[in-house]
mmCIF file of C-alpha atoms in Angstrom:
data_model
loop_
_atom_site.group_PDB
_atom_site.id
_atom_site.type_symbol
_atom_site.label_atom_id
_atom_site.label_comp_id
_atom_site.label_asym_id
_atom_site.label_seq_id
_atom_site.Cartn_x
_atom_site.Cartn_y
_atom_site.Cartn_z
ATOM 1 C CA UNK A 290 0.000 0.000 0.000
ATOM 2 C CA UNK A 291 1.387 3.394 -0.971
ATOM 3 C CA UNK A 292 1.027 6.432 1.287
ATOM 4 C CA UNK A 293 -0.420 9.532 -0.351
ATOM 5 C CA UNK A 294 -0.217 13.134 0.797
ATOM 6 C CA UNK A 295 -2.376 16.160 0.054
ATOM 7 C CA UNK A 296 -0.396 19.395 0.019
ATOM 8 C CA UNK A 297 -2.997 21.412 -1.907
ATOM 9 C CA UNK A 298 -2.856 25.050 -0.790
ATOM 10 C CA UNK A 299 0.645 24.709 0.670
ATOM 11 C CA UNK A 300 3.697 26.598 -0.572
ATOM 12 C CA UNK A 301 6.994 24.727 -0.432
ATOM 13 C CA UNK A 302 10.508 26.050 -1.028
ATOM 14 C CA UNK A 303 13.220 23.559 -2.008
ATOM 15 C CA UNK A 304 16.683 25.098 -2.095
ATOM 16 C CA UNK A 305 18.927 23.611 -4.760
ATOM 17 C CA UNK A 306 15.782 22.087 -6.224
ATOM 18 C CA UNK A 307 16.748 22.163 -9.897
ATOM 19 C CA UNK A 308 18.687 18.875 -10.008
ATOM 20 C CA UNK A 309 19.635 15.752 -8.079
ATOM 21 C CA UNK A 310 17.883 15.035 -4.811
ATOM 22 C CA UNK A 311 16.369 18.518 -4.791
ATOM 23 C CA UNK A 312 14.594 17.999 -8.102
ATOM 24 C CA UNK A 313 13.172 14.711 -6.816
ATOM 25 C CA UNK A 314 11.929 16.396 -3.650
ATOM 26 C CA UNK A 315 10.386 19.286 -5.585
ATOM 27 C CA UNK A 316 8.657 16.883 -7.963
ATOM 28 C CA UNK A 317 7.164 14.883 -5.105
ATOM 29 C CA UNK A 318 5.664 17.960 -3.432
ATOM 30 C CA UNK A 319 4.342 19.137 -6.797
ATOM 31 C CA UNK A 320 2.673 15.771 -7.381
ATOM 32 C CA UNK A 321 1.095 16.067 -3.927
ATOM 33 C CA UNK A 322 -0.556 19.340 -4.918
ATOM 34 C CA UNK A 323 1.790 21.918 -3.419
ATOM 35 C CA UNK A 324 2.859 25.166 -5.016
ATOM 36 C CA UNK A 325 6.593 24.560 -5.301
ATOM 37 C CA UNK A 326 9.368 27.113 -5.598
ATOM 38 C CA UNK A 327 12.969 26.079 -6.196
ATOM 39 C CA UNK A 328 16.099 28.196 -6.079
ATOM 40 C CA UNK A 329 19.625 28.002 -7.437
ATOM 41 C CA UNK A 330 22.235 30.514 -8.464
ATOM 42 C CA UNK A 331 21.326 30.107 -12.140
ATOM 43 C CA UNK A 332 17.970 29.290 -13.716
ATOM 44 C CA UNK A 333 18.012 25.912 -15.482
ATOM 45 C CA UNK A 334 17.102 25.532 -19.142
ATOM 46 C CA UNK A 335 13.886 23.746 -18.189
ATOM 47 C CA UNK A 336 11.746 23.110 -15.127
ATOM 48 C CA UNK A 337 8.679 20.909 -14.652
ATOM 49 C CA UNK A 338 5.420 22.693 -15.393
ATOM 50 C CA UNK A 339 4.105 24.314 -12.243
ATOM 51 C CA UNK A 340 7.444 24.726 -10.470
ATOM 52 C CA UNK A 341 8.411 28.322 -9.739
ATOM 53 C CA UNK A 342 11.979 29.563 -9.678
ATOM 54 C CA UNK A 343 13.886 32.298 -7.843
ATOM 55 C CA UNK A 344 17.569 32.881 -8.596
ATOM 56 C CA UNK A 345 19.510 33.190 -5.347
ATOM 57 C CA UNK A 346 22.839 32.352 -3.769
ATOM 58 C CA UNK A 347 21.661 31.059 -0.400
ATOM 59 C CA UNK A 348 25.048 31.863 1.153
ATOM 60 C CA UNK A 349 24.293 35.590 0.749
ATOM 61 C CA UNK A 350 21.959 37.080 3.398
ATOM 62 C CA UNK A 351 20.763 39.824 1.043
ATOM 63 C CA UNK A 352 19.844 37.314 -1.646
ATOM 64 C CA UNK A 353 18.086 35.086 0.878
ATOM 65 C CA UNK A 354 16.074 38.098 2.049
ATOM 66 C CA UNK A 355 15.107 38.922 -1.536
ATOM 67 C CA UNK A 356 14.183 35.308 -2.295
ATOM 68 C CA UNK A 357 11.854 34.884 0.681
ATOM 69 C CA UNK A 358 10.400 38.324 -0.039
ATOM 70 C CA UNK A 359 9.603 37.283 -3.614
ATOM 71 C CA UNK A 360 7.926 34.096 -2.413
ATOM 72 C CA UNK A 361 5.819 36.068 0.060
ATOM 73 C CA UNK A 362 4.866 38.564 -2.657
ATOM 74 C CA UNK A 363 3.917 35.821 -5.134
ATOM 75 C CA UNK A 364 2.118 33.435 -2.805
ATOM 76 C CA UNK A 365 1.393 35.269 0.438
ATOM 77 C CA UNK A 366 2.585 32.383 2.570
ATOM 78 C CA UNK A 367 5.248 29.711 3.053
ATOM 79 C CA UNK A 368 4.462 26.368 4.689
ATOM 80 C CA UNK A 369 7.588 24.275 4.235
ATOM 81 C CA UNK A 370 11.271 24.887 3.615
ATOM 82 C CA UNK A 371 13.431 21.982 2.479
ATOM 83 C CA UNK A 372 17.036 23.062 2.957
ATOM 84 C CA UNK A 373 18.575 20.818 0.316
ATOM 85 C CA UNK A 374 21.272 22.989 -1.297
ATOM 86 C CA UNK A 375 24.706 21.663 -0.423
ATOM 87 C CA UNK A 376 27.583 19.485 -1.498
ATOM 88 C CA UNK A 377 31.342 19.483 -1.739
ATOM 89 C CA UNK A 378 34.128 18.591 -4.144
ATOM 90 C CA UNK A 379 36.769 16.131 -3.029
ATOM 91 C CA UNK A 380 39.062 18.426 -1.048
ATOM 92 C CA UNK A 381 41.657 16.948 1.345
ATOM 93 C CA UNK A 382 42.405 19.507 4.016
ATOM 94 C CA UNK A 383 46.192 19.589 3.656
ATOM 95 C CA UNK A 384 47.381 21.819 0.850
ATOM 96 C CA UNK A 385 43.993 23.187 -0.202
ATOM 97 C CA UNK A 386 42.656 26.731 -0.015
ATOM 98 C CA UNK A 387 41.231 27.846 3.334
ATOM 99 C CA UNK A 388 38.663 29.850 1.390
ATOM 100 C CA UNK A 389 37.418 26.688 -0.342
ATOM 101 C CA UNK A 390 36.670 25.054 2.994
ATOM 102 C CA UNK A 391 35.057 28.212 4.328
ATOM 103 C CA UNK A 392 32.742 28.291 1.305
ATOM 104 C CA UNK A 393 31.846 24.621 1.825
ATOM 105 C CA UNK A 394 30.847 25.387 5.413
ATOM 106 C CA UNK A 395 28.884 28.445 4.253
ATOM 107 C CA UNK A 396 26.876 26.394 1.742
ATOM 108 C CA UNK A 397 26.179 23.399 3.961
ATOM 109 C CA UNK A 398 25.644 25.066 7.346
ATOM 110 C CA UNK A 399 25.422 28.853 7.217
ATOM 111 C CA UNK A 400 23.058 28.940 4.221
ATOM 112 C CA UNK A 401 20.415 26.654 5.783
ATOM 113 C CA UNK A 402 20.577 28.788 8.935
ATOM 114 C CA UNK A 403 20.041 31.979 6.915
ATOM 115 C CA UNK A 404 17.128 30.527 4.932
ATOM 116 C CA UNK A 405 15.415 29.126 8.018
ATOM 117 C CA UNK A 406 15.911 32.374 9.936
ATOM 118 C CA UNK A 407 14.449 34.547 7.177
ATOM 119 C CA UNK A 408 11.555 32.155 6.520
ATOM 120 C CA UNK A 409 10.644 31.784 10.190
ATOM 121 C CA UNK A 410 7.946 34.505 10.380
ATOM 122 C CA UNK A 411 6.080 32.972 7.436
ATOM 123 C CA UNK A 412 6.509 29.442 8.747
ATOM 124 C CA UNK A 413 5.323 30.520 12.189
ATOM 125 C CA UNK A 414 2.216 32.109 10.696
ATOM 126 C CA UNK A 415 1.443 28.907 8.775
ATOM 127 C CA UNK A 416 2.362 26.468 11.543
ATOM 128 C CA UNK A 417 4.855 25.065 9.059
ATOM 129 C CA UNK A 418 8.064 23.103 9.069
ATOM 130 C CA UNK A 419 11.693 22.980 8.011
ATOM 131 C CA UNK A 420 13.319 19.829 6.669
ATOM 132 C CA UNK A 421 17.109 19.811 6.610
ATOM 133 C CA UNK A 422 18.856 17.469 4.180
ATOM 134 C CA UNK A 423 21.732 16.101 6.211
ATOM 135 C CA UNK A 424 24.328 13.483 5.403
ATOM 136 C CA UNK A 425 25.938 10.371 6.833
ATOM 137 C CA UNK A 426 29.189 12.301 6.327
ATOM 138 C CA UNK A 427 28.137 14.265 9.399
ATOM 139 C CA UNK A 428 27.815 11.133 11.524
ATOM 140 C CA UNK A 429 31.069 9.295 10.678
ATOM 141 C CA UNK A 430 34.572 10.231 9.500
ATOM 142 C CA UNK A 431 34.517 11.924 6.102
ATOM 143 C CA UNK A 432 38.120 11.869 4.809
ATOM 144 C CA UNK A 433 38.608 14.062 1.779
ATOM 145 C CA UNK A 434 35.504 16.095 2.602
ATOM 146 C CA UNK A 435 36.248 17.090 6.187
ATOM 147 C CA UNK A 436 34.695 20.541 5.996
ATOM 148 C CA UNK A 437 31.552 19.075 4.435
ATOM 149 C CA UNK A 438 31.248 16.408 7.116
ATOM 150 C CA UNK A 439 31.794 18.938 9.893
ATOM 151 C CA UNK A 440 29.224 21.290 8.357
ATOM 152 C CA UNK A 441 26.643 18.502 8.082
ATOM 153 C CA UNK A 442 27.241 17.520 11.715
ATOM 154 C CA UNK A 443 26.615 21.159 12.581
ATOM 155 C CA UNK A 444 23.467 21.161 10.443
ATOM 156 C CA UNK A 445 22.059 18.186 12.345
ATOM 157 C CA UNK A 446 22.663 20.036 15.619
ATOM 158 C CA UNK A 447 21.242 23.285 14.228
ATOM 159 C CA UNK A 448 18.001 21.496 13.362
ATOM 160 C CA UNK A 449 17.697 20.117 16.891
ATOM 161 C CA UNK A 450 18.291 23.584 18.338
ATOM 162 C CA UNK A 451 15.727 25.257 16.086
ATOM 163 C CA UNK A 452 13.194 22.538 16.833
ATOM 164 C CA UNK A 453 13.471 23.442 20.519
ATOM 165 C CA UNK A 454 13.521 27.221 19.898
ATOM 166 C CA UNK A 455 10.562 27.311 17.527
ATOM 167 C CA UNK A 456 8.272 24.698 19.061
ATOM 168 C CA UNK A 457 5.393 24.216 18.973
ATOM 169 C CA UNK A 458 4.522 26.421 15.981
ATOM 170 C CA UNK A 459 7.354 25.383 13.647
ATOM 171 C CA UNK A 460 8.704 21.844 13.444
ATOM 172 C CA UNK A 461 12.301 21.229 12.336
ATOM 173 C CA UNK A 462 13.642 17.801 11.345
ATOM 174 C CA UNK A 463 16.564 16.301 9.430
ATOM 175 C CA UNK A 464 16.796 13.588 6.799
ATOM 176 C CA UNK A 465 20.284 12.109 7.161
ATOM 177 C CA UNK A 466 21.017 10.754 3.680
ATOM 178 C CA UNK A 467 23.588 8.046 3.051
ATOM 179 C CA UNK A 468 25.085 7.166 -0.322
ATOM 180 C CA UNK A 469 22.699 8.449 -2.991
ATOM 181 C CA UNK A 470 22.248 7.789 -6.685
ATOM 182 C CA UNK A 471 21.511 10.882 -8.762
ATOM 183 C CA UNK A 472 22.250 11.864 -12.365
ATOM 184 C CA UNK A 473 25.858 12.617 -11.398
ATOM 185 C CA UNK A 474 26.473 9.378 -9.474
ATOM 186 C CA UNK A 475 27.940 7.423 -12.399
ATOM 187 C CA UNK A 476 30.619 10.059 -12.964
ATOM 188 C CA UNK A 477 31.385 10.219 -9.262
ATOM 189 C CA UNK A 478 31.632 6.480 -8.661
ATOM 190 C CA UNK A 479 33.301 5.365 -11.900
ATOM 191 C CA UNK A 480 30.348 4.561 -14.145
ATOM 192 C CA UNK A 481 27.325 2.249 -13.775
ATOM 193 C CA UNK A 482 29.458 -0.625 -12.534
ATOM 194 C CA UNK A 483 30.904 1.602 -9.835
ATOM 195 C CA UNK A 484 27.392 2.597 -8.780
ATOM 196 C CA UNK A 485 26.453 -1.086 -8.595
ATOM 197 C CA UNK A 486 29.510 -1.923 -6.494
ATOM 198 C CA UNK A 487 28.832 0.937 -4.104
ATOM 199 C CA UNK A 488 25.209 -0.133 -3.794
ATOM 200 C CA UNK A 489 26.355 -3.631 -2.893
ATOM 201 C CA UNK A 490 28.070 -2.233 0.216
ATOM 202 C CA UNK A 491 24.683 -1.165 1.590
ATOM 203 C CA UNK A 492 22.448 -3.692 3.374
ATOM 204 C CA UNK A 493 19.444 -2.562 1.305
ATOM 205 C CA UNK A 494 21.390 -3.525 -1.836
ATOM 206 C CA UNK A 495 21.381 -0.120 -3.499
ATOM 207 C CA UNK A 496 21.986 3.559 -2.916
ATOM 208 C CA UNK A 497 19.177 5.920 -1.969
ATOM 209 C CA UNK A 498 17.183 7.383 -4.864
ATOM 210 C CA UNK A 499 15.671 10.885 -4.992
ATOM 211 C CA UNK A 500 12.238 9.344 -4.481
ATOM 212 C CA UNK A 501 13.368 7.726 -1.231
ATOM 213 C CA UNK A 502 14.510 11.076 0.140
ATOM 214 C CA UNK A 503 11.373 12.805 -1.152
ATOM 215 C CA UNK A 504 9.149 10.312 0.656
ATOM 216 C CA UNK A 505 10.808 11.122 3.974
ATOM 217 C CA UNK A 506 10.419 14.850 3.311
ATOM 218 C CA UNK A 507 6.708 14.484 2.524
ATOM 219 C CA UNK A 508 6.176 12.663 5.810
ATOM 220 C CA UNK A 509 8.190 15.095 7.935
ATOM 221 C CA UNK A 510 6.555 18.172 6.408
ATOM 222 C CA UNK A 511 3.030 16.887 7.049
ATOM 223 C CA UNK A 512 1.362 18.205 10.229
ATOM 224 C CA UNK A 513 2.193 16.011 13.191
ATOM 225 C CA UNK A 514 4.069 15.559 16.440
ATOM 226 C CA UNK A 515 7.566 14.792 15.105
ATOM 227 C CA UNK A 516 10.125 17.543 15.591
ATOM 228 C CA UNK A 517 13.830 17.567 16.404
ATOM 229 C CA UNK A 518 14.198 14.152 14.762
ATOM 230 C CA UNK A 519 16.973 12.757 12.580
ATOM 231 C CA UNK A 520 15.677 10.207 10.092
ATOM 232 C CA UNK A 521 18.521 7.927 8.968
ATOM 233 C CA UNK A 522 17.881 7.290 5.284
ATOM 234 C CA UNK A 523 20.885 5.124 4.455
ATOM 235 C CA UNK A 524 19.498 1.703 3.622
ATOM 236 C CA UNK A 525 20.907 0.184 6.776
ATOM 237 C CA UNK A 526 24.237 1.986 6.628
ATOM 238 C CA UNK A 527 27.481 0.972 4.977
ATOM 239 C CA UNK A 528 28.791 -2.554 5.527
ATOM 240 C CA UNK A 529 32.041 -2.090 7.504
ATOM 241 C CA UNK A 530 35.320 -2.872 5.773
ATOM 242 C CA UNK A 531 36.395 -5.200 8.597
ATOM 243 C CA UNK A 532 33.685 -7.667 7.627
ATOM 244 C CA UNK A 533 35.101 -8.056 4.132
ATOM 245 C CA UNK A 534 38.642 -8.298 5.479
ATOM 246 C CA UNK A 535 37.679 -10.905 8.074
ATOM 247 C CA UNK A 536 35.922 -13.002 5.428
ATOM 248 C CA UNK A 537 39.018 -12.969 3.221
ATOM 249 C CA UNK A 538 37.382 -10.910 0.466
ATOM 250 C CA UNK A 539 39.046 -7.629 1.380
ATOM 251 C CA UNK A 540 42.507 -6.326 0.577
#
């Protein structure tokens, strides 16, 4: 049995909602009847019919202020914010630019704070919610993406803090995403075979898909009691290397 949601009359903002997990999340809310607005620094060549767009760099407080102001002017309300914008290149800490790591922290931690802060009055008026898109990189060592992992750990804590500060009017939760398969996954993991091999390291047998993440967002954004929660969406986690080594299949 599939669970269905009715978001008719609701306005939902998905940051970074033009591609990857964000596009899947935006599409799910649209299919559930919501008025969906996505943002990115540059407008994409095409968007699904019915999805609105505001150009904004969510690391910039002035642009965040303008973006939320435009949404309020267009729709008069805001019910849900999905803070999805984020990511990091592979960037070992030694020998790389301090500014690069500062920008990674800005995108993955400071930006969600700015968006949530500016949206709060509208969310409070609507009795709405914030969903943070976190990462398993913030719950375990993240070599090669240390700043990203640290920022995501901070994001998880930020969500818990805001849930306590803004209760009971505004609920704040986090979806902690593990390895995920998006349109860029093949290039990142060495092609389709690499994606398959990575999926095999997960108890569920595959990486998370945008629809998996979207389903968790639809549930968390719906009116209810859950706030301050971290939903681990990782298919059971990553099978530890020691198990392969102990079995004789590892290096």
